[in-house]
CSV table of C-alpha atoms and ligand atoms in Angstrom, one decimal:
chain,number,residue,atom,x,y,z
A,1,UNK,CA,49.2,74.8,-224.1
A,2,UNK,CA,51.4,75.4,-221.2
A,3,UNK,CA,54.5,73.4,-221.6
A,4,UNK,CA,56.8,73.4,-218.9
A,5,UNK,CA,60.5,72.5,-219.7
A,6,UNK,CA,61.9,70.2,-217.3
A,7,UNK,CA,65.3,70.7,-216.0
A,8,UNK,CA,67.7,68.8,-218.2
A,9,UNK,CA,71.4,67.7,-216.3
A,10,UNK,CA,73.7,66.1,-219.0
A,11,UNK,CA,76.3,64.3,-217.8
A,12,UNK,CA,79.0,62.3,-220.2
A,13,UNK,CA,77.8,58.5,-219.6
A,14,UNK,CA,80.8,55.5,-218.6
A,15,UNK,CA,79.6,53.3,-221.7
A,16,UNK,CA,75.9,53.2,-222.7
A,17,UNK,CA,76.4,56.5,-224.1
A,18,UNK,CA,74.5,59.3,-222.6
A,19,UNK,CA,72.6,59.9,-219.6
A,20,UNK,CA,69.9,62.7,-219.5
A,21,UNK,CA,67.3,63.5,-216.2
A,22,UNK,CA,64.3,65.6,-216.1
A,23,UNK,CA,61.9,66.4,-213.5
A,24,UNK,CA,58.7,65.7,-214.7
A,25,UNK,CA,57.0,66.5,-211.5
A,26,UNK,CA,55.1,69.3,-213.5
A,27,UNK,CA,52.2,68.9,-215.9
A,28,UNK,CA,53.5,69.3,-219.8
A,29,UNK,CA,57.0,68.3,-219.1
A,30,UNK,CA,59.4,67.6,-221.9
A,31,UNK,CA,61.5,65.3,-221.3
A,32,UNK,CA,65.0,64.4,-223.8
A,33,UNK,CA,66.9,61.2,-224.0
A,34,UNK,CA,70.1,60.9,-225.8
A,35,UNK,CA,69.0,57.7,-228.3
A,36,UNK,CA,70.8,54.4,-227.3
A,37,UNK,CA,71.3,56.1,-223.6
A,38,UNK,CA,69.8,56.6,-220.2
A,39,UNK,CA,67.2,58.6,-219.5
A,40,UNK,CA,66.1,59.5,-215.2
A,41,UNK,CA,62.6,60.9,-215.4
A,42,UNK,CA,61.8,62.0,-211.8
A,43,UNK,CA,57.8,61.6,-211.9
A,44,UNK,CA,57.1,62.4,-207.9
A,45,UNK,CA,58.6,63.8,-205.4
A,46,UNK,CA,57.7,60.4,-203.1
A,47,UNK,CA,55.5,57.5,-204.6
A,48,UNK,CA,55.0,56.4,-201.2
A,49,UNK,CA,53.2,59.5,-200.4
A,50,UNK,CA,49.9,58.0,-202.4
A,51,UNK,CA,47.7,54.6,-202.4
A,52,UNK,CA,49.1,54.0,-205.5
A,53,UNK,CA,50.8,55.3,-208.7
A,54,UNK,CA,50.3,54.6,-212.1
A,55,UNK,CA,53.2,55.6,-215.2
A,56,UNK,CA,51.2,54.9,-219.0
A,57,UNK,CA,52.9,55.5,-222.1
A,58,UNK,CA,50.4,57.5,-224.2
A,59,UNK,CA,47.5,59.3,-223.9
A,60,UNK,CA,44.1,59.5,-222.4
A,61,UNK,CA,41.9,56.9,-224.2
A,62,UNK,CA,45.4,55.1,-225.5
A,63,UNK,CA,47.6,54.4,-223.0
A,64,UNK,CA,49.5,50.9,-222.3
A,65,UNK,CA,50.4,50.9,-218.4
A,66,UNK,CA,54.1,51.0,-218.2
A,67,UNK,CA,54.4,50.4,-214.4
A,68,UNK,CA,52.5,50.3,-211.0
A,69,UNK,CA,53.8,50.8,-207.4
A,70,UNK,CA,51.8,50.3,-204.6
A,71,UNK,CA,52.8,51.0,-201.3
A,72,UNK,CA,56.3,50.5,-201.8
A,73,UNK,CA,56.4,47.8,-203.9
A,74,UNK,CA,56.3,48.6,-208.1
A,75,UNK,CA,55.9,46.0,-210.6
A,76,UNK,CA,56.3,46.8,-214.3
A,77,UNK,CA,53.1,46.0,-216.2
A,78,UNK,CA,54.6,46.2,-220.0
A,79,UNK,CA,57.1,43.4,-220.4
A,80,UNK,CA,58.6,44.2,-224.1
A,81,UNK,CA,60.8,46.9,-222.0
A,82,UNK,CA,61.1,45.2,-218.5
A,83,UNK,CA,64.8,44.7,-218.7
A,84,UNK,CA,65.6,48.5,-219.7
A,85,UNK,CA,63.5,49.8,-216.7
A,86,UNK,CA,63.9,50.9,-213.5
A,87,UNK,CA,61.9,52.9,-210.7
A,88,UNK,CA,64.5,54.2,-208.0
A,89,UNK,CA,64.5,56.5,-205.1
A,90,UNK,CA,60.3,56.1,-205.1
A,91,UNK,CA,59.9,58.5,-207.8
A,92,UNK,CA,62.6,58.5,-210.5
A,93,UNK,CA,62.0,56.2,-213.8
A,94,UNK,CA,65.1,55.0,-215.3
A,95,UNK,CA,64.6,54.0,-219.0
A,96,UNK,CA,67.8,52.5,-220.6
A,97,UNK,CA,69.2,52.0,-223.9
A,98,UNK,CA,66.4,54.4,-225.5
A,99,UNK,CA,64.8,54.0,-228.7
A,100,UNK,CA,63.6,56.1,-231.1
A,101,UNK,CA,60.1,54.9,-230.6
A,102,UNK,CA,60.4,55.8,-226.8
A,103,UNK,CA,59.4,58.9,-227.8
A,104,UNK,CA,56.2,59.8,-227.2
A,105,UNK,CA,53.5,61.2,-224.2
A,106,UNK,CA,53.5,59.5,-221.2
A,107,UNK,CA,50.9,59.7,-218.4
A,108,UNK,CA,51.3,59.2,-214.4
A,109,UNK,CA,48.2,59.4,-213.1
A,110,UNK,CA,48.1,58.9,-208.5
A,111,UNK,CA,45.3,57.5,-206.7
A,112,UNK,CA,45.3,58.7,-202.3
A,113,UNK,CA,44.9,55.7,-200.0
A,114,UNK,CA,41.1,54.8,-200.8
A,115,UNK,CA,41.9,54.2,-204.4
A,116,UNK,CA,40.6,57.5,-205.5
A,117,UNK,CA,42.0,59.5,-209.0
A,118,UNK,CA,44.4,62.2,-206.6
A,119,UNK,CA,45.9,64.0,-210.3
A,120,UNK,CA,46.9,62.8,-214.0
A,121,UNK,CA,50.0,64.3,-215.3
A,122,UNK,CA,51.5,64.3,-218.5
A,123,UNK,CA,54.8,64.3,-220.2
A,124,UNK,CA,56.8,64.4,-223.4
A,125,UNK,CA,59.6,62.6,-224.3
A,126,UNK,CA,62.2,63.1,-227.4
A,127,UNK,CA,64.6,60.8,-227.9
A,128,UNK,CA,67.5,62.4,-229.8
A,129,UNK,CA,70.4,61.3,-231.3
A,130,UNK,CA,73.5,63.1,-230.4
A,131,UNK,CA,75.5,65.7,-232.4
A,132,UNK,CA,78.7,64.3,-233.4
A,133,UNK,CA,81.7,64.9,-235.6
A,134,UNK,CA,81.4,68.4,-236.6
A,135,UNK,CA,82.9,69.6,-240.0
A,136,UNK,CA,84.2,73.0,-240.8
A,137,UNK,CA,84.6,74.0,-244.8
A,138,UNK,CA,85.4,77.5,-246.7
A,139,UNK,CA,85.4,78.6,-249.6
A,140,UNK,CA,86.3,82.0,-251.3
A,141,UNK,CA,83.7,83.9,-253.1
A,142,UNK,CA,84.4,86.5,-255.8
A,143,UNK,CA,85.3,89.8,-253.9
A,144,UNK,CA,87.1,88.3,-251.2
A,145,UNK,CA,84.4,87.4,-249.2
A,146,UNK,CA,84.3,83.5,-247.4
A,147,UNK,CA,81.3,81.6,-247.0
A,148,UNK,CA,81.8,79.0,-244.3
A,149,UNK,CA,79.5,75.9,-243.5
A,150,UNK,CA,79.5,74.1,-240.2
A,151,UNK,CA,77.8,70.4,-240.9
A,152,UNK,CA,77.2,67.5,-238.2
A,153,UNK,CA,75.3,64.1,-237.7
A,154,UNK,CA,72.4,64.0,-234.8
A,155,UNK,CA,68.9,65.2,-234.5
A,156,UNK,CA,67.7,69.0,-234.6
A,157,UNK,CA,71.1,70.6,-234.4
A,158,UNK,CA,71.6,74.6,-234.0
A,159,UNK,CA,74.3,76.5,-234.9
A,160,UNK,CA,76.1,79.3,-233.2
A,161,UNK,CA,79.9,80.9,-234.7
A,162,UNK,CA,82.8,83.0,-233.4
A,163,UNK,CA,85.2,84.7,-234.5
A,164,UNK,CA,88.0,85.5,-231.7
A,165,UNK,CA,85.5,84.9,-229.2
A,166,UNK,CA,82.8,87.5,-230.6
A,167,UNK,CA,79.7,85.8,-231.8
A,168,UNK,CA,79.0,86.3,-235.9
A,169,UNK,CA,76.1,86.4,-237.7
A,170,UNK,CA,75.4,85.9,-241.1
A,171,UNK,CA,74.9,89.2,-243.2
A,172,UNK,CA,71.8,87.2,-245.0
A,173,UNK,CA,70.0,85.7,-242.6
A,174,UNK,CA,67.8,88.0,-239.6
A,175,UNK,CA,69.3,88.2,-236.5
A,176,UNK,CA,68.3,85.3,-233.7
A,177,UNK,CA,67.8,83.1,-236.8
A,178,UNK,CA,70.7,80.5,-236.7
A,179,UNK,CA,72.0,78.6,-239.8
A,180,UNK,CA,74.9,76.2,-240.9
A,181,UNK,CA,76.1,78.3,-243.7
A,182,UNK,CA,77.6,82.1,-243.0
A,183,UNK,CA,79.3,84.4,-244.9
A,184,UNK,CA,82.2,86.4,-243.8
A,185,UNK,CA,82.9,89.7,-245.1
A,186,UNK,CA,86.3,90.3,-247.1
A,187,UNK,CA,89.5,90.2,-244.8
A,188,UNK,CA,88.1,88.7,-241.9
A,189,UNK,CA,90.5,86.3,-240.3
A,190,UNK,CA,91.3,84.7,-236.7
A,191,UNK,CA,89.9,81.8,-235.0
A,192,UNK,CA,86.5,80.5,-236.5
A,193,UNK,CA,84.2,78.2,-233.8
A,194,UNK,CA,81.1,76.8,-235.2
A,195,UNK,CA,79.4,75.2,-231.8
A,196,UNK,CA,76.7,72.4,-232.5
A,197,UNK,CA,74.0,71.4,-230.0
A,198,UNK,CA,70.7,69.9,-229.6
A,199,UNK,CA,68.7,69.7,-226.8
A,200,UNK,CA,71.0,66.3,-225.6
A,201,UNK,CA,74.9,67.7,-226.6
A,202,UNK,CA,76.8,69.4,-228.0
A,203,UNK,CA,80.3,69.9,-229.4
A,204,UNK,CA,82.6,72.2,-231.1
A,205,UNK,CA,84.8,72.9,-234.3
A,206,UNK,CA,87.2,75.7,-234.8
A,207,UNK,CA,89.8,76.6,-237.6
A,208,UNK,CA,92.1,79.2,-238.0
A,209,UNK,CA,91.1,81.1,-241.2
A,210,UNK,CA,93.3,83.8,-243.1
A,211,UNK,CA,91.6,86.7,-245.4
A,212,UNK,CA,90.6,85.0,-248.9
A,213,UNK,CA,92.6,86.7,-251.7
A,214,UNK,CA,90.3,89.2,-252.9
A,215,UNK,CA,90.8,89.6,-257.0
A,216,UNK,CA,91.2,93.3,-256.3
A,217,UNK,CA,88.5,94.3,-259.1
A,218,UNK,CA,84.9,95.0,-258.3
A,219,UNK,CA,81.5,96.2,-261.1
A,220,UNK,CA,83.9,99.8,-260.3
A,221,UNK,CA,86.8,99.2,-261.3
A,222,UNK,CA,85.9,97.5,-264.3
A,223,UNK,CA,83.7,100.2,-265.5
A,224,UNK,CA,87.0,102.9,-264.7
A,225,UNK,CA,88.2,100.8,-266.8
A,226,UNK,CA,86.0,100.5,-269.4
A,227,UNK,CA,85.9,104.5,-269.2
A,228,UNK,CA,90.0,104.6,-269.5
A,229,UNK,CA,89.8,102.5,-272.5
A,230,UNK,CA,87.2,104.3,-274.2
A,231,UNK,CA,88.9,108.2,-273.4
A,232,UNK,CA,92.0,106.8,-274.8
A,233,UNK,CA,90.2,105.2,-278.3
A,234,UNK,CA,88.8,108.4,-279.0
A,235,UNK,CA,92.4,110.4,-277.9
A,236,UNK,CA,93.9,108.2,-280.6
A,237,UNK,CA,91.2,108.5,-283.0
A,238,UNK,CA,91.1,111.9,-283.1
A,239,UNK,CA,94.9,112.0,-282.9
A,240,UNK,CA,94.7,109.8,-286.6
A,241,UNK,CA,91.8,111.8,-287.7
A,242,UNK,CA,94.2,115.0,-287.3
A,243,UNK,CA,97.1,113.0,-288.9
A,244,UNK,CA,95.3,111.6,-291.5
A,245,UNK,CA,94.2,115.6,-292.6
A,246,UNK,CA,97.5,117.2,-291.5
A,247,UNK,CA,100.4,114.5,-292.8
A,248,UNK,CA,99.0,114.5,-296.8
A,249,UNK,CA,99.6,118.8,-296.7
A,250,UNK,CA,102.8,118.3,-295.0
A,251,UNK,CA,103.4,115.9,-298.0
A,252,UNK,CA,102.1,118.3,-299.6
A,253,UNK,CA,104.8,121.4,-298.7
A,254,UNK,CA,107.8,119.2,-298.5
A,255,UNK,CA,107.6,118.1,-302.4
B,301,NAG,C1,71.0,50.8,-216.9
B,301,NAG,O1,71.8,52.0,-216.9
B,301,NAG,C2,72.5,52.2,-215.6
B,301,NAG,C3,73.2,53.6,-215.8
B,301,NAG,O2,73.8,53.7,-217.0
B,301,NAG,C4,73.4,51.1,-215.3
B,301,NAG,O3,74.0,51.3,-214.0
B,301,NAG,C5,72.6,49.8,-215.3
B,301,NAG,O4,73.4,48.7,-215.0
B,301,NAG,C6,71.8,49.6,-216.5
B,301,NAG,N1,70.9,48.4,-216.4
B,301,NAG,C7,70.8,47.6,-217.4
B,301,NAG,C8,69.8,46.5,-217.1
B,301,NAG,O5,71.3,47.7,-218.5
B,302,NAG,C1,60.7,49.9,-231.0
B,302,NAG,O1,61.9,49.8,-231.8
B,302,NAG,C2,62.6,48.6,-231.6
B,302,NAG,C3,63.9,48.6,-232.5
B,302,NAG,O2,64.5,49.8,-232.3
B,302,NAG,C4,61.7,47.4,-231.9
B,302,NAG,O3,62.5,46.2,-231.6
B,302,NAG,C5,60.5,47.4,-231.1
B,302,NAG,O4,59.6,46.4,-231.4
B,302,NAG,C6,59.7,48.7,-231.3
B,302,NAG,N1,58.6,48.8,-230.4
B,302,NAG,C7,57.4,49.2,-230.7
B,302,NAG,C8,56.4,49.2,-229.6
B,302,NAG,O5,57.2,49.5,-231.9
């Protein structure tokens, strides 16, 4: 399976939220849309290059035809979304306010100027909602160490943190494997970024975070500790022991 990513340009939308294009001019394509935004989907280079063109959503063997342009006229063939679609430039398909079940394969399939098949293409589209409102919280852990969690609303987020500018990994987790939760190691402090994306946005959190008051005892201490008390139980126990045989004969002598 030879999936080709297509080249994603985000750019902030004026008011129907986001707009996302892909060239889909390559078999395997995938193709995201930022749900409740615009989505450009360049199919061909020039539609008026062939007899005709054909744009299915699904697959071979299920497939609704979407839209047809012959010559240089296109018609759109599935009516539910005729008022959220547009073919411009004779090759980019413009698909607005995008739903969640716009997701899905989609199928252009060109025919030369006899009517014959000239190639069948496919592509992938996922319509995401965005990340939004990210949310930093700490909390101190016994030893002085912090965990942190980074949380956020939208669809297949990843997580990436700094501290000062230099990129942090959690001690638990492998390395290239990126999680919400890390945990810092004790006295750590500076400027904490958590950065959010999918494959649609992104955005950013950061908090200034001071070292967590370590309690100052570890497992060590405590058993120095331990070892203090127990020396100086037997010091004082032996100390008595010696009283208690030596201060009866001084009795003893004195009367
Ligand atoms: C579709 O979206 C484009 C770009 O956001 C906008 O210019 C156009 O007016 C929209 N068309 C409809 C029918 O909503
Ligand atoms: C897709 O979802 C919308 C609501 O988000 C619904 O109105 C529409 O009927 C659905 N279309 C299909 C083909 O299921």
């Amino acid at each position: 399976m030879e999936a080709v990513l297509g080249l994603l340009v985000i750019s902030a939308g004026v008011s129907h939220g986001l707009e996302t294009s892909c060239d889909a001019r390559e078999d395997g394509s995938q193709c995201y849309g930022a749900l409740g935004g615009t989505v450009y989907l360049q199919l061909v280079t020039d539609a008026t290059r062939y007899g005709e063109l054909s744009f299915y959503k699904g697959s071979t063997g299920n497939k609704t035809e979407i839209l047809r342009m012959k010559k240089d006229k296109w018609v759109i063939k599935y009516t539910p979304i005729k008022d959220r679609v547009h073919f411009i430039n004779h090759g980019t398909f413009r698909l607005n306010n995008t739903r969640r079940n716009d997701s899905g394969e989609y199928l252009i399939e060109t025919f030369n100027s006899v009517g014959l098949a000239s190639g069948t293409r496919g592509l992938q589209l996922f319509i995401e909602a965005p990340v939004s409102s990210p949310q930093l919280s700490s909390e101190c852990l016994s030893h002085g160490e912090m965990r942190v969690s980074c949380s956020s609303e939208g669809d297949g987020p990843q997580y990436s943190w700094t501290l000062d500018g230099q990129t942090l990994r959690d001690t638990e987790t492998s390395p290239g494997e990126e999680t919400n939760t890390i945990t810092l190691k004790k006295g750590l402090s500076g400027d904490l970024t958590c950065t959010i994306r999918n494959y649609i946005s992104s955005d950013t959190v950061s908090r200034r975070i001071l070292p967590c008051p370590g309690t100052g005892f570890n497992v060590f201490v405590y058993f120095q500790l331990a070892e203090v008390i127990i020396l100086l139980t037997i010091c004082l126990g032996s100390y008595c022991f010696y009283k208690k045989k030596t201060c009866p004969q001084e009795k003893d002598d004195g009367e």
